[in-house]
Amino acid sequence: MPHEYETNGAAIYEESFRTIRAEADLNRFDVDEEPVVVRMIHAAGLVGLERDVAFSDGMATVARAALKGGAPILCDAFMVAEGITRKRLPADNAVICTLRDAEVPEMAARMGNTRSAAALELWRPHLEGALVAIGNAPTALFHLLNMLEDPACPRPAAIIGCPVGFVGAAESKDALMQDLPCPAMIVRGRLGGSAITVAAVNALASRAE
Amino acid sequence: MPHEYETNGAAIYEESFRTIRAEADLNRFDVDEEPVVVRMIHAAGLVGLERDVAFSDGMATVARAALKGGAPILCDAFMVAEGITRKRLPADNAVICTLRDAEVPEMAARMGNTRSAAALELWRPHLEGALVAIGNAPTALFHLLNMLEDPACPRPAAIIGCPVGFVGAAESKDALMQDLPCPAMIVRGRLGGSAITVAAVNALASRAE
């Protein structure tokens, strides 16, 4: 016997988001933040994630406005770039990942850092007013913070800081919220990753659910 | 002051995997399974995930052999296809995602199903002996199980069933382990997603850590 299941994509989204809103504690988030957290929980399949999400004041509002104004989206990993739903973007925004640019391996060797960190040096021409989406490498987030210690470095509009893992992830996200070189959002601790990061970008890009 | 952090990629992997092996309960997994579960925990940043991982007997062994033998890898989502590390693949294996093939929207409308499910109809010429990696859509996994109820449908070598979310994810994975049309592996419940699925493929493709 064939399996019976919900086959209507819109109905699946609606029921998913209703379940998340029934189960998760979302009271502390404002109207610009709440749909972002809901979509992040959806991508992770994990109610409770909301407890670890932190926005600096106004980050979600600033990020939404930046995207409407045409801000490029700078991604540390191709999985992040791949997941961003282009038709949700309000201004046909550029989605940029420099990780495989030809000069990156040599730059990484010269810098004594990872390719993920070295690739961010190639963001400089795009960084002013951009939305940064770091969903993989703690070294990328740490290197960005060090780049932004130079007042001459262009400022992004906002940073989504969601690197994942066991070495440097928690520390790099805490450092982001302490330095706060621009409005920022993180998932505290080890959790993070490309799917959660993509969900945040997609929710900031459009209010459509 | 610039932030100080570990910048050596190999050292980061080593410390990450050591931490996971110290914290997670991996005793019930065999030598073909254990590195898969470690890499999945790494991708999710989530010790405890191991409790929800289930392999059918021999799945990891069969999947490793299939990849060595040149099996294509069939992915339900481009984020999954994107994340697979090509240089880990033992036989320059094809990585296939049919989600954006031109005929998919019309097929989905005709079938009354999602594009993720409809796209699997285009897997038929590649399905025999393939490694299936479903890391996004429960509808894709359900549709695959229904396709495989037909004895004339080609059999994959093994299925990684890790769709994520709140509608059909848990149910589709339970159905996979009950039907067991071929060796299979799942993360029970709501957890899953592209990063975890990619981690499983990358671990089955190579023992390198």
XYZ file of N, CA and C in Angstrom, chain A residues 28-121:
282
model
N 9.961 36.985 23.684
C 10.928 38.076 23.823
C 11.362 38.663 22.480
N 10.886 38.103 21.379
C 11.302 38.599 20.059
C 10.286 39.590 19.506
N 10.766 40.644 18.842
C 9.853 41.632 18.253
C 9.399 41.166 16.863
N 8.577 41.981 16.214
C 7.944 41.546 14.957
C 8.937 41.365 13.815
N 10.073 42.026 13.883
C 11.090 41.806 12.850
C 11.931 40.566 13.140
N 12.005 40.201 14.425
C 12.847 39.066 14.829
C 12.094 37.734 14.804
N 10.840 37.744 15.250
C 10.112 36.489 15.485
C 10.067 35.576 14.265
N 9.754 36.104 13.062
C 9.713 35.206 11.894
C 11.091 34.628 11.546
N 12.137 35.335 11.938
C 13.497 34.832 11.703
C 13.751 33.614 12.587
N 13.385 33.739 13.851
C 13.610 32.637 14.787
C 12.751 31.429 14.418
N 11.511 31.693 14.007
C 10.624 30.590 13.600
C 11.240 29.813 12.439
N 11.765 30.538 11.465
C 12.340 29.860 10.294
C 13.632 29.123 10.639
N 14.388 29.668 11.588
C 15.603 28.967 12.032
C 15.237 27.657 12.744
N 14.215 27.702 13.593
C 13.749 26.477 14.264
C 13.276 25.464 13.224
N 12.575 25.948 12.220
C 12.069 25.097 11.141
C 13.207 24.384 10.424
N 14.253 25.130 10.117
C 15.383 24.549 9.377
C 16.141 23.521 10.210
N 16.174 23.753 11.515
C 16.923 22.847 12.395
C 16.070 21.676 12.862
N 14.746 21.804 12.762
C 13.858 20.784 13.334
C 13.957 20.754 14.841
N 14.221 21.902 15.446
C 14.617 21.915 16.860
C 13.961 23.056 17.626
N 12.805 22.763 18.234
C 12.236 23.699 19.192
C 13.168 23.744 20.397
N 13.425 24.925 20.904
C 14.392 25.109 21.990
C 15.573 25.934 21.505
N 15.784 25.885 20.177
C 16.855 26.699 19.580
C 16.685 28.173 19.946
N 15.414 28.588 20.114
C 15.136 30.010 20.393
C 15.849 30.502 21.645
N 16.093 29.596 22.586
C 16.748 30.017 23.831
C 18.163 30.514 23.581
N 18.781 30.045 22.500
C 20.172 30.404 22.211
C 20.318 31.502 21.170
N 19.207 32.011 20.670
C 19.270 33.057 19.653
C 19.354 34.423 20.328
N 20.299 35.233 19.896
C 20.432 36.595 20.435
C 20.581 37.584 19.285
N 19.778 38.644 19.338
C 19.881 39.756 18.392
C 20.415 40.965 19.149
N 21.328 41.719 18.542
C 21.595 43.042 19.108
C 20.409 43.943 18.760
N 20.243 45.012 19.530
C 19.075 45.885 19.343
C 18.942 46.332 17.893
N 17.794 46.033 17.294
C 17.497 46.543 15.965
C 18.124 45.780 14.819
N 18.890 44.714 15.110
C 19.585 44.010 14.017
C 18.618 43.562 12.926
N 17.505 42.956 13.317
C 16.594 42.405 12.306
C 16.012 43.523 11.446
N 15.721 44.643 12.071
C 15.173 45.786 11.334
C 16.207 46.341 10.355
N 17.421 46.502 10.836
C 18.516 47.006 9.997
C 18.804 46.049 8.831
N 18.822 44.762 9.116
C 19.137 43.787 8.066
C 18.046 43.765 6.999
N 16.778 43.821 7.426
C 15.678 43.860 6.448
C 15.797 45.085 5.548
N 16.101 46.231 6.163
C 16.218 47.469 5.378
C 17.413 47.394 4.425
N 18.503 46.822 4.898
C 19.692 46.712 4.042
C 19.384 45.871 2.806
N 18.691 44.757 3.009
C 18.364 43.901 1.858
C 17.435 44.634 0.894
N 16.443 45.325 1.430
C 15.544 46.107 0.554
C 16.329 47.145 -0.235
N 17.382 47.679 0.385
C 18.199 48.695 -0.277
C 19.225 48.120 -1.235
N 19.238 46.777 -1.377
C 20.119 46.175 -2.375
C 21.418 45.614 -1.842
N 21.542 45.499 -0.520
C 22.792 44.995 0.065
C 23.156 43.635 -0.509
N 24.431 43.436 -0.829
C 24.870 42.079 -1.179
C 24.898 41.196 0.069
N 24.831 39.893 -0.146
C 24.884 38.925 0.953
C 26.198 38.168 0.823
N 27.042 38.292 1.834
C 28.371 37.683 1.804
C 28.357 36.412 2.645
N 28.645 35.281 2.014
C 28.518 33.967 2.658
C 29.888 33.325 2.817
N 30.119 32.679 3.955
C 31.418 32.026 4.170
C 31.498 30.659 3.501
N 30.347 30.092 3.108
C 30.348 28.731 2.566
C 29.357 28.641 1.412
N 29.664 27.760 0.462
C 28.761 27.617 -0.685
C 27.428 26.987 -0.299
N 27.399 26.159 0.739
C 26.099 25.626 1.171
C 25.176 26.760 1.605
N 25.730 27.792 2.239
C 24.916 28.950 2.629
C 24.427 29.675 1.372
N 25.345 29.973 0.466
C 24.967 30.677 -0.765
C 23.923 29.897 -1.551
N 24.078 28.577 -1.578
C 23.181 27.720 -2.346
C 21.759 27.751 -1.797
N 21.644 27.831 -0.471
C 20.331 27.705 0.151
C 19.476 28.964 0.091
N 20.086 30.104 -0.174
C 19.319 31.356 -0.182
C 18.345 31.343 -1.354
N 17.065 31.540 -1.056
C 16.026 31.477 -2.081
C 16.020 32.792 -2.853
N 16.503 32.737 -4.095
C 16.704 33.962 -4.864
C 15.408 34.746 -5.044
N 14.282 34.059 -5.193
C 13.042 34.803 -5.459
C 12.508 35.497 -4.210
N 13.055 35.199 -3.030
C 12.683 35.947 -1.826
C 13.443 37.260 -1.700
N 14.526 37.413 -2.441
C 15.382 38.596 -2.274
C 14.675 39.827 -2.828
N 14.611 40.908 -2.051
C 13.787 42.053 -2.452
C 14.411 42.926 -3.528
N 15.686 42.812 -3.786
C 16.345 43.729 -4.731
C 17.322 42.970 -5.624
N 16.955 41.718 -5.938
C 17.846 40.899 -6.768
C 19.275 40.982 -6.223
N 19.365 40.910 -4.904
C 20.650 41.110 -4.217
C 21.704 40.115 -4.686
N 22.934 40.575 -4.777
C 24.046 39.677 -5.097
C 24.308 38.740 -3.926
N 24.587 37.482 -4.226
C 24.972 36.488 -3.213
C 26.401 36.080 -3.540
N 27.301 36.356 -2.629
C 28.737 36.248 -2.917
C 29.408 35.270 -1.953
N 30.152 34.332 -2.518
C 31.012 33.451 -1.715
C 32.354 33.371 -2.420
N 33.399 33.752 -1.735
C 34.728 33.838 -2.355
C 35.629 32.641 -2.022
N 35.033 31.607 -1.405
C 35.829 30.507 -0.856
C 36.645 29.775 -1.906
N 36.120 29.702 -3.135
C 36.842 28.957 -4.172
C 37.566 29.870 -5.150
N 37.694 31.145 -4.810
C 38.453 32.026 -5.686
C 39.905 31.520 -5.783
N 40.493 31.694 -6.939
C 41.765 31.027 -7.243
C 42.882 31.390 -6.274
N 42.870 32.627 -5.768
C 43.986 33.069 -4.927
C 43.871 32.626 -3.469
N 42.739 32.020 -3.082
C 42.479 31.736 -1.668
C 43.479 30.749 -1.046
N 43.790 29.619 -1.698
C 44.735 28.694 -1.046
C 46.083 29.353 -0.726
N 46.608 30.139 -1.669
C 47.900 30.797 -1.425
C 47.772 31.848 -0.323
N 46.667 32.581 -0.319
C 46.445 33.571 0.744
C 46.385 32.893 2.111
N 45.684 31.746 2.174
C 45.550 31.027 3.444
C 46.926 30.585 3.941
N 47.741 30.070 3.027
C 49.076 29.616 3.408
C 49.912 30.796 3.922
N 49.817 31.928 3.226
C 50.593 33.104 3.625
C 50.129 33.635 4.980
N 48.794 33.615 5.204
C 48.237 34.135 6.449
C 48.380 33.147 7.605
N 48.659 31.867 7.286
C 48.660 30.849 8.337
C 47.284 30.683 8.939
N 46.271 30.718 8.086
C 44.897 30.597 8.568
C 44.136 29.659 7.625
N 42.885 29.405 7.923
C 42.080 28.532 7.072
C 41.702 29.246 5.778
N 41.291 28.451 4.791
C 40.787 29.061 3.556
C 39.517 29.858 3.833
N 38.701 29.360 4.761
C 37.465 30.082 5.104
C 37.762 31.486 5.608
N 38.834 31.636 6.399
C 39.197 32.954 6.912
C 39.838 33.798 5.807
N 40.755 33.188 5.056
C 41.461 33.936 4.012
C 40.490 34.490 2.972
N 39.453 33.716 2.671
C 38.496 34.132 1.627
C 37.841 35.464 1.966
N 37.756 35.790 3.261
C 37.080 37.036 3.664
C 37.864 38.280 3.263
N 39.176 38.130 3.056
C 39.950 39.279 2.564
C 39.409 39.749 1.211
